[in-house]
PDB file of C-alpha atoms in Angstrom:
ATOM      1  CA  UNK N   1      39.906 -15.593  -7.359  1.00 76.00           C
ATOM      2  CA  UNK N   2      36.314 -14.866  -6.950  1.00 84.00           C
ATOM      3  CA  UNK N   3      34.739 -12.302  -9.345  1.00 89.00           C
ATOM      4  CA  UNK N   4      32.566 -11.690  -6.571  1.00 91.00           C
ATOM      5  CA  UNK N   5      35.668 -10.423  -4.539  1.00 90.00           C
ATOM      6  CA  UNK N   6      35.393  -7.239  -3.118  1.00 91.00           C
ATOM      7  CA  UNK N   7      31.660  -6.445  -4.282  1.00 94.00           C
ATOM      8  CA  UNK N   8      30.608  -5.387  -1.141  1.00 94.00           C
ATOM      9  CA  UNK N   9      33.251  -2.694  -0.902  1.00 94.00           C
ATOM     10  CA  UNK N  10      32.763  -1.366  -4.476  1.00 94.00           C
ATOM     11  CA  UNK N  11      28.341  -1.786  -3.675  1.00 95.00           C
ATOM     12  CA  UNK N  12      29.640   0.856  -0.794  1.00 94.00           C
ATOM     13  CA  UNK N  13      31.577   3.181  -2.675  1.00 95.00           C
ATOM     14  CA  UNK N  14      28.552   3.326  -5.098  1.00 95.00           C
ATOM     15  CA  UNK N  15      26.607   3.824  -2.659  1.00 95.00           C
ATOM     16  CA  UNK N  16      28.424   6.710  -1.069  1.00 95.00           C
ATOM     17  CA  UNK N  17      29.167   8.466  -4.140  1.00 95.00           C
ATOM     18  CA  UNK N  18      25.418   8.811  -5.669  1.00 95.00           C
ATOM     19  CA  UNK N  19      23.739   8.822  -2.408  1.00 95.00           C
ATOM     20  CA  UNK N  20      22.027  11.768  -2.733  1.00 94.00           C
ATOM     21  CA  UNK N  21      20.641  10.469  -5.823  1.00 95.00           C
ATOM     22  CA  UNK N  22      19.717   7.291  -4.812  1.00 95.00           C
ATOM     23  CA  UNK N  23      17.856   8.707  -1.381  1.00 94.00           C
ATOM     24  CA  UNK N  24      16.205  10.854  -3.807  1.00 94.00           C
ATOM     25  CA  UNK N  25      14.985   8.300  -6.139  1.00 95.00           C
ATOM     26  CA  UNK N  26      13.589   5.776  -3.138  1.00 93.00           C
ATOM     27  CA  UNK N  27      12.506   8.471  -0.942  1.00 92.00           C
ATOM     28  CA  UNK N  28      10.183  10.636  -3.363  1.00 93.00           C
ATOM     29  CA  UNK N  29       8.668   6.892  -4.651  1.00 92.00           C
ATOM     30  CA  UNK N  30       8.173   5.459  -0.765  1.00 88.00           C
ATOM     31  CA  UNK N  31       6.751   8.725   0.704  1.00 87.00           C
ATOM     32  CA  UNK N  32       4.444   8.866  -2.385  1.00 89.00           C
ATOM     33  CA  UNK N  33       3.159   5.115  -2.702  1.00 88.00           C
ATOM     34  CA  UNK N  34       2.262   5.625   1.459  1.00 84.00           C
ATOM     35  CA  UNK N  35       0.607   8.948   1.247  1.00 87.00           C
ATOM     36  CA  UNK N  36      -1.776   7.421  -1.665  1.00 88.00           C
ATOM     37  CA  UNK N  37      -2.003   4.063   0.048  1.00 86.00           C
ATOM     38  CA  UNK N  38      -2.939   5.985   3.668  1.00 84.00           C
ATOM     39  CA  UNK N  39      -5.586   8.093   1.824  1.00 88.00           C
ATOM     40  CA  UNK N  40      -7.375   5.457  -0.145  1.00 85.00           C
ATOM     41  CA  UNK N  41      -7.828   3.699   3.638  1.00 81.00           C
ATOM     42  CA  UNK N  42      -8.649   7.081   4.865  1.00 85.00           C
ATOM     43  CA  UNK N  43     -11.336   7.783   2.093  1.00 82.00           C
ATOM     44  CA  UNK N  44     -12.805   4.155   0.970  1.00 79.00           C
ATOM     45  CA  UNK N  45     -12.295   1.930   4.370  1.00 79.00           C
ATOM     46  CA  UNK N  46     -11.830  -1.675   4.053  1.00 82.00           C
ATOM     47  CA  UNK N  47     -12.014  -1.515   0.547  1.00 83.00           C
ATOM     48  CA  UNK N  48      -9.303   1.634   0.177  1.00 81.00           C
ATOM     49  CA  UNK N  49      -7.198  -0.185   2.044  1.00 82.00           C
ATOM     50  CA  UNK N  50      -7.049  -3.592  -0.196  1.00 85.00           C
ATOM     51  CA  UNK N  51      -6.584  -0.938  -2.720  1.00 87.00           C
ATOM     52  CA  UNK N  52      -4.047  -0.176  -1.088  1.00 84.00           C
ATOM     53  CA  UNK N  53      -1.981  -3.061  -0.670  1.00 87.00           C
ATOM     54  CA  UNK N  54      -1.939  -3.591  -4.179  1.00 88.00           C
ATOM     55  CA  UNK N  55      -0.423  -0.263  -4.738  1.00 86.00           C
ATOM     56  CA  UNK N  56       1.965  -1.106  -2.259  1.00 88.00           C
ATOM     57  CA  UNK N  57       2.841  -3.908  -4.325  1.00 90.00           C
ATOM     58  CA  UNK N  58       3.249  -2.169  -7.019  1.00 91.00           C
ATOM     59  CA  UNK N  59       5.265   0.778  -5.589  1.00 90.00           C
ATOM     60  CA  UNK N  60       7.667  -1.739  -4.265  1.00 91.00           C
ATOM     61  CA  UNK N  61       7.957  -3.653  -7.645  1.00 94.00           C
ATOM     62  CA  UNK N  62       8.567   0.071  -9.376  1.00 94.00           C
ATOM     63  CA  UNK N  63      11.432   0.655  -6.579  1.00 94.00           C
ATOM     64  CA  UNK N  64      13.497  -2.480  -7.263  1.00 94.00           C
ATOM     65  CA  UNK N  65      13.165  -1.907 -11.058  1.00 96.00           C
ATOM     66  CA  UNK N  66      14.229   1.907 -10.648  1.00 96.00           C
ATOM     67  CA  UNK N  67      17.126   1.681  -8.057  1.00 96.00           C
ATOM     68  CA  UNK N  68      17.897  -1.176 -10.630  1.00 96.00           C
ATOM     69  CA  UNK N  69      18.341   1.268 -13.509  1.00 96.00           C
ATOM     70  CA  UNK N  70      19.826   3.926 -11.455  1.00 96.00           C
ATOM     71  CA  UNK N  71      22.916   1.621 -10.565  1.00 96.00           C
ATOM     72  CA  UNK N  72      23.069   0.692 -14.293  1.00 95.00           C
ATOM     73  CA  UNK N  73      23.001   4.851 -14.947  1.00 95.00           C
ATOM     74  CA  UNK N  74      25.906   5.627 -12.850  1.00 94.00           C
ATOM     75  CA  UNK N  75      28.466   2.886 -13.464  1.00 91.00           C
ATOM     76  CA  UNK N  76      30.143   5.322 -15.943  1.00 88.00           C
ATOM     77  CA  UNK N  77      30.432   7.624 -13.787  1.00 89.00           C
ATOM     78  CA  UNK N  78      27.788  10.065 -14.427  1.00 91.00           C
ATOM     79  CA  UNK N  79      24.338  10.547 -13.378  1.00 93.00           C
ATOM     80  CA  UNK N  80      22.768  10.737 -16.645  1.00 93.00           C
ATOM     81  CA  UNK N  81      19.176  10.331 -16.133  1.00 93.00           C
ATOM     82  CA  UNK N  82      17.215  12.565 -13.143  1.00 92.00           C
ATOM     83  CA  UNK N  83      14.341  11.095 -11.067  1.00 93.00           C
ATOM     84  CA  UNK N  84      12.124  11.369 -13.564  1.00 93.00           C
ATOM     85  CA  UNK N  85      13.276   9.492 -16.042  1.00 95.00           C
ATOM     86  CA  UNK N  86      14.811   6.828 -14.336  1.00 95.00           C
ATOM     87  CA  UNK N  87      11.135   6.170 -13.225  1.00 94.00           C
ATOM     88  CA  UNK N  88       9.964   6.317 -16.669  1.00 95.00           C
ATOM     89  CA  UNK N  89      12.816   4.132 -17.696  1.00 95.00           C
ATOM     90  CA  UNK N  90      12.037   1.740 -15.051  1.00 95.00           C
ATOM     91  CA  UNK N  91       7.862   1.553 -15.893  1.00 95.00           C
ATOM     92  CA  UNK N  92       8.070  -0.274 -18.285  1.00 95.00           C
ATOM     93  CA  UNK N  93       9.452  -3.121 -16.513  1.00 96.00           C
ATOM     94  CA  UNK N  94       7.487  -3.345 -13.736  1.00 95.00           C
ATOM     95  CA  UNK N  95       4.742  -5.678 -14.924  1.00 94.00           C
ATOM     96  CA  UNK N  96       7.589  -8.472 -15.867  1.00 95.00           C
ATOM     97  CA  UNK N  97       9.323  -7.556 -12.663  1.00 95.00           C
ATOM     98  CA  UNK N  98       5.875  -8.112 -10.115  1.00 95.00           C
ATOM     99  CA  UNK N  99       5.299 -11.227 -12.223  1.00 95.00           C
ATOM    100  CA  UNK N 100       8.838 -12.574 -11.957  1.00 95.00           C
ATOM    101  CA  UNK N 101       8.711 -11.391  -7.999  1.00 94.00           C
ATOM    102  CA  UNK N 102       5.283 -12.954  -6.886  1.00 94.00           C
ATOM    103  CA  UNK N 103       6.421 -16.606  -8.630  1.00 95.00           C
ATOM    104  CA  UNK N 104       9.582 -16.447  -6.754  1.00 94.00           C
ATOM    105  CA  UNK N 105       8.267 -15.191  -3.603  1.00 93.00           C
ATOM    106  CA  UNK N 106       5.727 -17.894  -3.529  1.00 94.00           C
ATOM    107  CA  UNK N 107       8.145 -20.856  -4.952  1.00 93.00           C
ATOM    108  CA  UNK N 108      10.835 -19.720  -1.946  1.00 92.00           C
ATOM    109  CA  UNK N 109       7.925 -20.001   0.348  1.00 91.00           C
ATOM    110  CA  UNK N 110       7.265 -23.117  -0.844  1.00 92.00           C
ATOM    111  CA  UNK N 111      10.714 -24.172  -0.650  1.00 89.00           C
ATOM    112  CA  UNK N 112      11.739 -23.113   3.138  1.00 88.00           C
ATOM    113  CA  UNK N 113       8.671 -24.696   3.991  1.00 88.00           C
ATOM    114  CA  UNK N 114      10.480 -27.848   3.193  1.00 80.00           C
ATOM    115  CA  UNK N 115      13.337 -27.562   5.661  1.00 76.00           C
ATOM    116  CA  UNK N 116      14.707 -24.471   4.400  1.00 82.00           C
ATOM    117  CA  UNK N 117      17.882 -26.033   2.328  1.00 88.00           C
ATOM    118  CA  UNK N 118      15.562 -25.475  -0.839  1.00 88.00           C
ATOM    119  CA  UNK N 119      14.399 -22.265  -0.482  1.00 90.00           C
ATOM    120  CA  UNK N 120      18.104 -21.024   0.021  1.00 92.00           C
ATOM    121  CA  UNK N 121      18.631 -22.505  -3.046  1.00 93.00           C
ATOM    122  CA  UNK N 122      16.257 -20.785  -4.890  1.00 93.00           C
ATOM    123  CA  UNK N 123      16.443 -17.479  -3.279  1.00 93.00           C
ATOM    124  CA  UNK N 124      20.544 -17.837  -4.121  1.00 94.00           C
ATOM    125  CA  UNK N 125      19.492 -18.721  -7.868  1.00 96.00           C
ATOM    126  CA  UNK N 126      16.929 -16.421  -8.196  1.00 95.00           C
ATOM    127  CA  UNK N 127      18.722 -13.465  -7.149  1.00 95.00           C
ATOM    128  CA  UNK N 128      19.530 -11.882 -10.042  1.00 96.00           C
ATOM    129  CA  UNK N 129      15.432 -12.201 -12.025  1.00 97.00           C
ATOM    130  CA  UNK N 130      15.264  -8.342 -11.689  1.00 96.00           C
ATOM    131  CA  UNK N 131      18.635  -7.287 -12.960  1.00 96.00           C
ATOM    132  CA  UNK N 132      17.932  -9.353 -15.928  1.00 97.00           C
ATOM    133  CA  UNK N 133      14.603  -8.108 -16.274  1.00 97.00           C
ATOM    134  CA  UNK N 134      15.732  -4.248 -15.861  1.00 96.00           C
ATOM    135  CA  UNK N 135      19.244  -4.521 -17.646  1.00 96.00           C
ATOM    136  CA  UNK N 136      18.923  -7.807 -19.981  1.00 94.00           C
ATOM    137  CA  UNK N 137      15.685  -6.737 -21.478  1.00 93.00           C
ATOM    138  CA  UNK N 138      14.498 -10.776 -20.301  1.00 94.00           C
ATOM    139  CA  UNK N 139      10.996 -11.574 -20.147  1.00 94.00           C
ATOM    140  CA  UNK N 140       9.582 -12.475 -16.686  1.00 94.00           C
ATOM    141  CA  UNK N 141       9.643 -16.474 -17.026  1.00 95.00           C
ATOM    142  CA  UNK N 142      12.812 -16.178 -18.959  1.00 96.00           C
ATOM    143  CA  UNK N 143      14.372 -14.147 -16.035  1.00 95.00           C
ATOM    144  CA  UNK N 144      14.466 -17.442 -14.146  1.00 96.00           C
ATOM    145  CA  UNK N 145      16.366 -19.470 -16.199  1.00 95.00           C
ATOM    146  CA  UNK N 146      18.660 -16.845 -17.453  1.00 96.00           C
ATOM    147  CA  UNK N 147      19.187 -15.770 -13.206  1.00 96.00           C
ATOM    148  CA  UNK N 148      20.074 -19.753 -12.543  1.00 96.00           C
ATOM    149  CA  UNK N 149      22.531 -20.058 -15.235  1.00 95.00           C
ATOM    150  CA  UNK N 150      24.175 -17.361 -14.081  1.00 95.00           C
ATOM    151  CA  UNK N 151      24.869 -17.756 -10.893  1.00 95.00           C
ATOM    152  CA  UNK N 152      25.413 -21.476 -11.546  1.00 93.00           C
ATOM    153  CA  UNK N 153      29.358 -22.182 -10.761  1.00 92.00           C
ATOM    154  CA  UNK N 154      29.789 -19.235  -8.304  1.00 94.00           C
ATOM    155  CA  UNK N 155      26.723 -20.571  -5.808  1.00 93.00           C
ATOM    156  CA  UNK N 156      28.665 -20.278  -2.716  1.00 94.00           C
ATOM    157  CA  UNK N 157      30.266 -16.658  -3.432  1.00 94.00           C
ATOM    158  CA  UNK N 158      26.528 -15.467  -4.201  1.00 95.00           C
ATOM    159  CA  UNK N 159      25.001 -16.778  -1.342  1.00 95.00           C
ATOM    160  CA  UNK N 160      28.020 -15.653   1.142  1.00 94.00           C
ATOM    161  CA  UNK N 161      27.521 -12.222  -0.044  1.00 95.00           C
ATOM    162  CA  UNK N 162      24.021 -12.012   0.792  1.00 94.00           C
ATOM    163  CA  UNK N 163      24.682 -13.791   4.084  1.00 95.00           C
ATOM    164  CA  UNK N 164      26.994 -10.716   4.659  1.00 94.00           C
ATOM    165  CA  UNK N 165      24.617  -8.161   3.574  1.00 93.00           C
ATOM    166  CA  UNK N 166      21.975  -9.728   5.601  1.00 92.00           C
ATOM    167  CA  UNK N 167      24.196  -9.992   8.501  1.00 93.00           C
ATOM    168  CA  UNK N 168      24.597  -5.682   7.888  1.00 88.00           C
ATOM    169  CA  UNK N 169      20.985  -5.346   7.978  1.00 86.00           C
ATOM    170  CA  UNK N 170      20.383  -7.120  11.519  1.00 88.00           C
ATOM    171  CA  UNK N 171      22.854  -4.704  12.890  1.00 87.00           C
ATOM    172  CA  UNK N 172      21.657  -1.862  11.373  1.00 82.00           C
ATOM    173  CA  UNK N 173      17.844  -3.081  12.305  1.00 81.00           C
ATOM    174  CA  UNK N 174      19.148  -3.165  16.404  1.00 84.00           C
ATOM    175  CA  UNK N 175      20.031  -0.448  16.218  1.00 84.00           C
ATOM    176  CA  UNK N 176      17.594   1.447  14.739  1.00 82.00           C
ATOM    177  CA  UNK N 177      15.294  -0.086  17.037  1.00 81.00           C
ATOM    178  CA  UNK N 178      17.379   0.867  19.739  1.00 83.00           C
ATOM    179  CA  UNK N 179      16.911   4.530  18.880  1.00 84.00           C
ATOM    180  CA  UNK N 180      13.289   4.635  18.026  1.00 81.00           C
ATOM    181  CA  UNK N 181      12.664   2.927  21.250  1.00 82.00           C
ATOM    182  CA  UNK N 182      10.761   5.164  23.027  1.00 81.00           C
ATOM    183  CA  UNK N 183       8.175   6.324  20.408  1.00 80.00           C
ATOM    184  CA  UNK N 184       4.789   4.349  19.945  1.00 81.00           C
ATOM    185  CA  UNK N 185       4.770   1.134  17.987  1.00 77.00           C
ATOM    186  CA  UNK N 186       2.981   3.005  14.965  1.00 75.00           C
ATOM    187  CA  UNK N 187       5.752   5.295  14.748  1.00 79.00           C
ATOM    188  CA  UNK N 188       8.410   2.582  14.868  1.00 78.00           C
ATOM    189  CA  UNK N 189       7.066   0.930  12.602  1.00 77.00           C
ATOM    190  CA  UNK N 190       6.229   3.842   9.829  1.00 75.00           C
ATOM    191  CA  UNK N 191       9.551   5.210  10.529  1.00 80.00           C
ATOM    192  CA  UNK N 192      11.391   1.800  10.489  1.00 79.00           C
ATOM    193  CA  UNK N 193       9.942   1.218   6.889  1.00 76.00           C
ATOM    194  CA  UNK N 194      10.503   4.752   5.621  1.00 78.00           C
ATOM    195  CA  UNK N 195      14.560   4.112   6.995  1.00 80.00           C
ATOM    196  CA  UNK N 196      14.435   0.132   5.134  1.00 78.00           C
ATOM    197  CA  UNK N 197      13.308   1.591   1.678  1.00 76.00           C
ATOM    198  CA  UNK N 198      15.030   4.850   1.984  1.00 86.00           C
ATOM    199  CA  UNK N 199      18.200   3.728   2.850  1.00 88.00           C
ATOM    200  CA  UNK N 200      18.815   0.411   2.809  1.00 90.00           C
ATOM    201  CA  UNK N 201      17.049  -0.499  -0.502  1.00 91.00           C
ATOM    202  CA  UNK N 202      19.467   1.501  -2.815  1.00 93.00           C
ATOM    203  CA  UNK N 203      22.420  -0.664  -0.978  1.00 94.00           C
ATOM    204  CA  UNK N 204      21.235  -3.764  -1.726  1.00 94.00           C
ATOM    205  CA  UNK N 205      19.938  -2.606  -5.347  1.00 95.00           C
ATOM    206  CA  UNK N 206      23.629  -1.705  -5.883  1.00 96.00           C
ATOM    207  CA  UNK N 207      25.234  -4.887  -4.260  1.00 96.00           C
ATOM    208  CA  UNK N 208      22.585  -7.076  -6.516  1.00 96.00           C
ATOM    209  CA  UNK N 209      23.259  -4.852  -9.711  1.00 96.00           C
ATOM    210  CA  UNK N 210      27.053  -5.584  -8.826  1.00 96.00           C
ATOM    211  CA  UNK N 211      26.675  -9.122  -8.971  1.00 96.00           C
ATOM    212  CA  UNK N 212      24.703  -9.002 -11.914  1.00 97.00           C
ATOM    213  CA  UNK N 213      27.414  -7.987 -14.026  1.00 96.00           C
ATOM    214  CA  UNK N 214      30.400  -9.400 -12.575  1.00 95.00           C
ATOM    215  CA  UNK N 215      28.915 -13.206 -13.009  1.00 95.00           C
ATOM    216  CA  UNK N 216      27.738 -12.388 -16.495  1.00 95.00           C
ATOM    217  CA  UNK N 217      31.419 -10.871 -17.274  1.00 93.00           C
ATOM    218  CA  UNK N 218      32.783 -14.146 -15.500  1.00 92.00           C
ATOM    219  CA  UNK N 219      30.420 -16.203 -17.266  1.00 89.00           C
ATOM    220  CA  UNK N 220      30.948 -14.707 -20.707  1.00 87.00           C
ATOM    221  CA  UNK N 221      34.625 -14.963 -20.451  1.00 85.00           C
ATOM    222  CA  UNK N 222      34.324 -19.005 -19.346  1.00 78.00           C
ATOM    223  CA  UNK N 223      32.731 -19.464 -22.459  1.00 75.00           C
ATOM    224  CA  UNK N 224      35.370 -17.953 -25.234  1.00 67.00           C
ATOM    225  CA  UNK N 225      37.409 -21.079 -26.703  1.00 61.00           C
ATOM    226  CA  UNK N 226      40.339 -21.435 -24.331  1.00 55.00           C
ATOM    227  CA  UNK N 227      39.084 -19.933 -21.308  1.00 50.00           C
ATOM    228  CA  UNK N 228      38.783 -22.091 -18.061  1.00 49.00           C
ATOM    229  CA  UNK N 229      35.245 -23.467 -17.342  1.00 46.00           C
ATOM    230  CA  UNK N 230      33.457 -22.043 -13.992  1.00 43.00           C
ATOM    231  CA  UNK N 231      34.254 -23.512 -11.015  1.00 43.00           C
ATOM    232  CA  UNK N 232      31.359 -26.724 -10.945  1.00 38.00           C
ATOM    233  CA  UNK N 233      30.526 -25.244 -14.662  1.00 40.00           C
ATOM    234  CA  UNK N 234      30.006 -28.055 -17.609  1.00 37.00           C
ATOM    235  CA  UNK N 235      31.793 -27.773 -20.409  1.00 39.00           C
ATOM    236  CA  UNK N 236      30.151 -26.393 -23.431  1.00 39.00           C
ATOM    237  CA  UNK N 237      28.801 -28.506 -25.916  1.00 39.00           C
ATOM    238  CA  UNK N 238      30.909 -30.218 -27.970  1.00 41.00           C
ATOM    239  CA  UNK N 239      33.806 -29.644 -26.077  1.00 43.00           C
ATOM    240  CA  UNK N 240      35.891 -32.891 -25.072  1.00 44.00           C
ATOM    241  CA  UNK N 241      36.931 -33.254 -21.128  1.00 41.00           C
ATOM    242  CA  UNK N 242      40.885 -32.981 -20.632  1.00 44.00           C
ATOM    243  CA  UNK N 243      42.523 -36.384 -21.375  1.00 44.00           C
ATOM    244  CA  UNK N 244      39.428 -37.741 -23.097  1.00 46.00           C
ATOM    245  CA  UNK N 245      39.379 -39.398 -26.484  1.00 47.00           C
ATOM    246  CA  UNK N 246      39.425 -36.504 -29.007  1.00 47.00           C
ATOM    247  CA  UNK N 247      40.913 -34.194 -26.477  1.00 47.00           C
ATOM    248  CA  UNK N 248      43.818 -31.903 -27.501  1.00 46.00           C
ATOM    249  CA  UNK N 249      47.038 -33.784 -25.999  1.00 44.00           C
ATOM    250  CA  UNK N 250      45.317 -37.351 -25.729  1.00 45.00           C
ATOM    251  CA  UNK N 251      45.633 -40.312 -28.179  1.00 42.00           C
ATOM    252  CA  UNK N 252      42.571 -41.589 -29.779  1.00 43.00           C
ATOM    253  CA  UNK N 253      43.107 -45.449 -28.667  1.00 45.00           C
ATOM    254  CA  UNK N 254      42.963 -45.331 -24.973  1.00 42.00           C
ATOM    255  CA  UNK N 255      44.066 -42.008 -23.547  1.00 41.00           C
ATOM    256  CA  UNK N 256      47.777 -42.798 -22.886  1.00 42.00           C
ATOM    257  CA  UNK N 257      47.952 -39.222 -24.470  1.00 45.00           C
ATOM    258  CA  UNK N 258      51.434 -37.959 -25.370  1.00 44.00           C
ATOM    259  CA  UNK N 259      54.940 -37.858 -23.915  1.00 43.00           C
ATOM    260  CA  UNK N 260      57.421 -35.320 -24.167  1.00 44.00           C
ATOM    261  CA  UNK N 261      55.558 -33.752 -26.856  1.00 45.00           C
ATOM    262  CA  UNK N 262      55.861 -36.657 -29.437  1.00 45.00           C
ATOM    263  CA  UNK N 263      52.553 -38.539 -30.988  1.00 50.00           C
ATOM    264  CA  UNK N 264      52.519 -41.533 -32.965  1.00 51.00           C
ATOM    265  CA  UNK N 265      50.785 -41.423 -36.046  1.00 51.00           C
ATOM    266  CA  UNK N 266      47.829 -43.570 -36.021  1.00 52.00           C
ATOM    267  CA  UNK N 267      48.048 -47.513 -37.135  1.00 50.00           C
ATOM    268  CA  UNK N 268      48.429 -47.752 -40.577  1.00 50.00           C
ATOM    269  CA  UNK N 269      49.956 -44.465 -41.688  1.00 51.00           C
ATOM    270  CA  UNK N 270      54.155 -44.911 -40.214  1.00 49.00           C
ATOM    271  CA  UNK N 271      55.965 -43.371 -43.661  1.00 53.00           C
ATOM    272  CA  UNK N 272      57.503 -45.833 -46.326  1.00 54.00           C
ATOM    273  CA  UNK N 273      61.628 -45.902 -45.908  1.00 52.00           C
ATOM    274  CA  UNK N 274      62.733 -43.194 -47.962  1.00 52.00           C
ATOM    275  CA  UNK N 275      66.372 -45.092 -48.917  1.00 51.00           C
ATOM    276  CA  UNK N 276      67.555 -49.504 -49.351  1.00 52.00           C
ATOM    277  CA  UNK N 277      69.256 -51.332 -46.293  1.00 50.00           C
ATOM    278  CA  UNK N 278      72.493 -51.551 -46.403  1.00 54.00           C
ATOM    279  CA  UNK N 279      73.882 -54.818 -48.068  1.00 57.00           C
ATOM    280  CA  UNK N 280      74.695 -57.645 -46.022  1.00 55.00           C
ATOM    281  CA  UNK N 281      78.265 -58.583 -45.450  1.00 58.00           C
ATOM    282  CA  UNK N 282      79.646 -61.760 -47.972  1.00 60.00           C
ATOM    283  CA  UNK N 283      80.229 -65.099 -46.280  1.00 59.00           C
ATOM    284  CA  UNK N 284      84.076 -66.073 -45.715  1.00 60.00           C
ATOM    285  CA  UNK N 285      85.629 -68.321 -48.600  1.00 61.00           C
ATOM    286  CA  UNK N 286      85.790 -72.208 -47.504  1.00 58.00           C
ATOM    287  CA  UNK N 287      89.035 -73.642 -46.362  1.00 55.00           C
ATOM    288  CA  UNK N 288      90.810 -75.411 -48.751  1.00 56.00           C
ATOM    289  CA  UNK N 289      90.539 -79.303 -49.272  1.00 52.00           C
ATOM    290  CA  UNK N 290      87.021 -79.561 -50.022  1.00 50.00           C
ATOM    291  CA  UNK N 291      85.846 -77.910 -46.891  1.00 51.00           C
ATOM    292  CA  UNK N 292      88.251 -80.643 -44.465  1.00 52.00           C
ATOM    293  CA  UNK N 293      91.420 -78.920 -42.816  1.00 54.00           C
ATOM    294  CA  UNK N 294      93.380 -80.924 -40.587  1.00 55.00           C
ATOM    295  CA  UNK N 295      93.895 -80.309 -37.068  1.00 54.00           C
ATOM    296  CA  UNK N 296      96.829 -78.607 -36.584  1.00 51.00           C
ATOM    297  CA  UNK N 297      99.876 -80.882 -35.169  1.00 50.00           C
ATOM    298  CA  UNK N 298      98.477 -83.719 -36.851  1.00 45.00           C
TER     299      UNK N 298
END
């Protein structure tokens, strides 16, 4: 079985059970980031507005890494840190997490430039750069490697669940649109983005922070001596492939391995005979006359 089984549906109960927290936590940042972002265009013009953008950038970069460490907060069950300090938990990530982001996001716009097979690839492999970041204490370049290795062996289940969740979003985007359908396009659009980050951000934080540590747990536990290897995992080093030379249960001249439980010793070392051979049996005695007897009758 997948350990990616049923993600979605835990992601949800999550979800539902902290939701005032999470609205809190992504509401009070969005509203904030766009009231400072609309005044510096109101105050400085063209040049407020760049502004801006970059704080844009960097209020979206301080969501991720604080709806991040909220999911990590309540997995125990408890809320144990209040909108305050999860943002102050979460600022000090930030820098690795916009660094981490802005290589991706330009290296998966590279990559579905060049028929979009590659950027799937990366954006399946590269999910998990923040959790790492946030949760394994990773460094932003070594968030990439640590992501891939990851989610190596469970590629398909990863990208399936985001092909779900992405599937939830179109839905949800109709028919949002749907409703707001009569207001102006400014107000679509402000209130369209203030329902995405509100709403729909904590969800996917959770269903990313989910899959975080189910493919570490799975990965951990394919790595303890004994444990089965990931699906499309390699073995570890050192380890010998099933019915190789130097394999448990194969022979070391061929790979005939063993039968019924029974290995020879290797050539050379079969046990001396522990007792003698019984003696052989005496010859009979020959026939009288010097070894000539008459025919019979004769």
């Amino acid at each position: 079985m997948s350990p990616l089984s049923g993600v979605l549906g835990e992601a949800w109960a999550l979800y539902r059970r902290y939701f005032a927290h999470f609205i809190l936590i992504s509401f009070v940042i969005t509203l904030v980031i766009a009231a400072i972002t609309a005044l510096l265009a109101w105050a400085a013009g063209t040049v407020g507005a760049f502004i801006g953008i970059i704080f844009s950038l960097f209020g979206t970069f301080l969501l991720q890494a604080a709806l991040v460490k909220a999911v990590q907060d309540v997995r125990d069950g408890r809320v144990d840190l209040d909108l305050s300090q999860t943002v102050s938990a979460a600022l000090p990530y930030v820098g690795s997490v916009a660094l981490a982001s802005i290589l991706a996001s330009i290296a998966i716009g590279i990559g579905f430039l060049l028929i979009i097979i590659p950027g799937l690839i990366l954006l399946t492999f590269w999910s998990l750069i923040v959790p790492w970041i946030v949760i394994g204490d990773s460094g932003a370049f070594d968030s990439f490697g640590r992501s891939w290795r990851t989610v190596r062996g469970y590629g398909w289940s990863v990208f399936g669940t985001y092909v779900l969740v992405f599937l939830i979003l179109i839905v949800g985007d109709i028919v949002l649109s749907a409703i707001l359908y009569a207001l102006p396009y400014g107000w679509r659009s402000f209130i369209s983005n203030l329902v995405v980050n509100t709403l729909v951000a904590p969800f996917i934080a959770a269903v990313v922070t989910l899959v975080y540590y189910r493919l570490t747990a799975a990965q951990s536990a394919a790595n303890e001596p004994g444990a089965p290897a990931a699906p499309g995992a390699a073995a570890p080093p050192g380890a010998a492939a099933p019915g190789a030379p130097g394999a448990p249960g194969a022979s070391q001249d061929g790979g005939y391995g063993t039968y019924g439980g029974y290995e020879p010793p290797p050539t050379g070392q079969y046990p001396p005979p522990t007792g003698q051979y019984p003696p052989a049996a005496p010859p009979p005695p020959p026939p009288p006359g010097g070894g000539y007897e008459p025919p019979s009758g004769a």
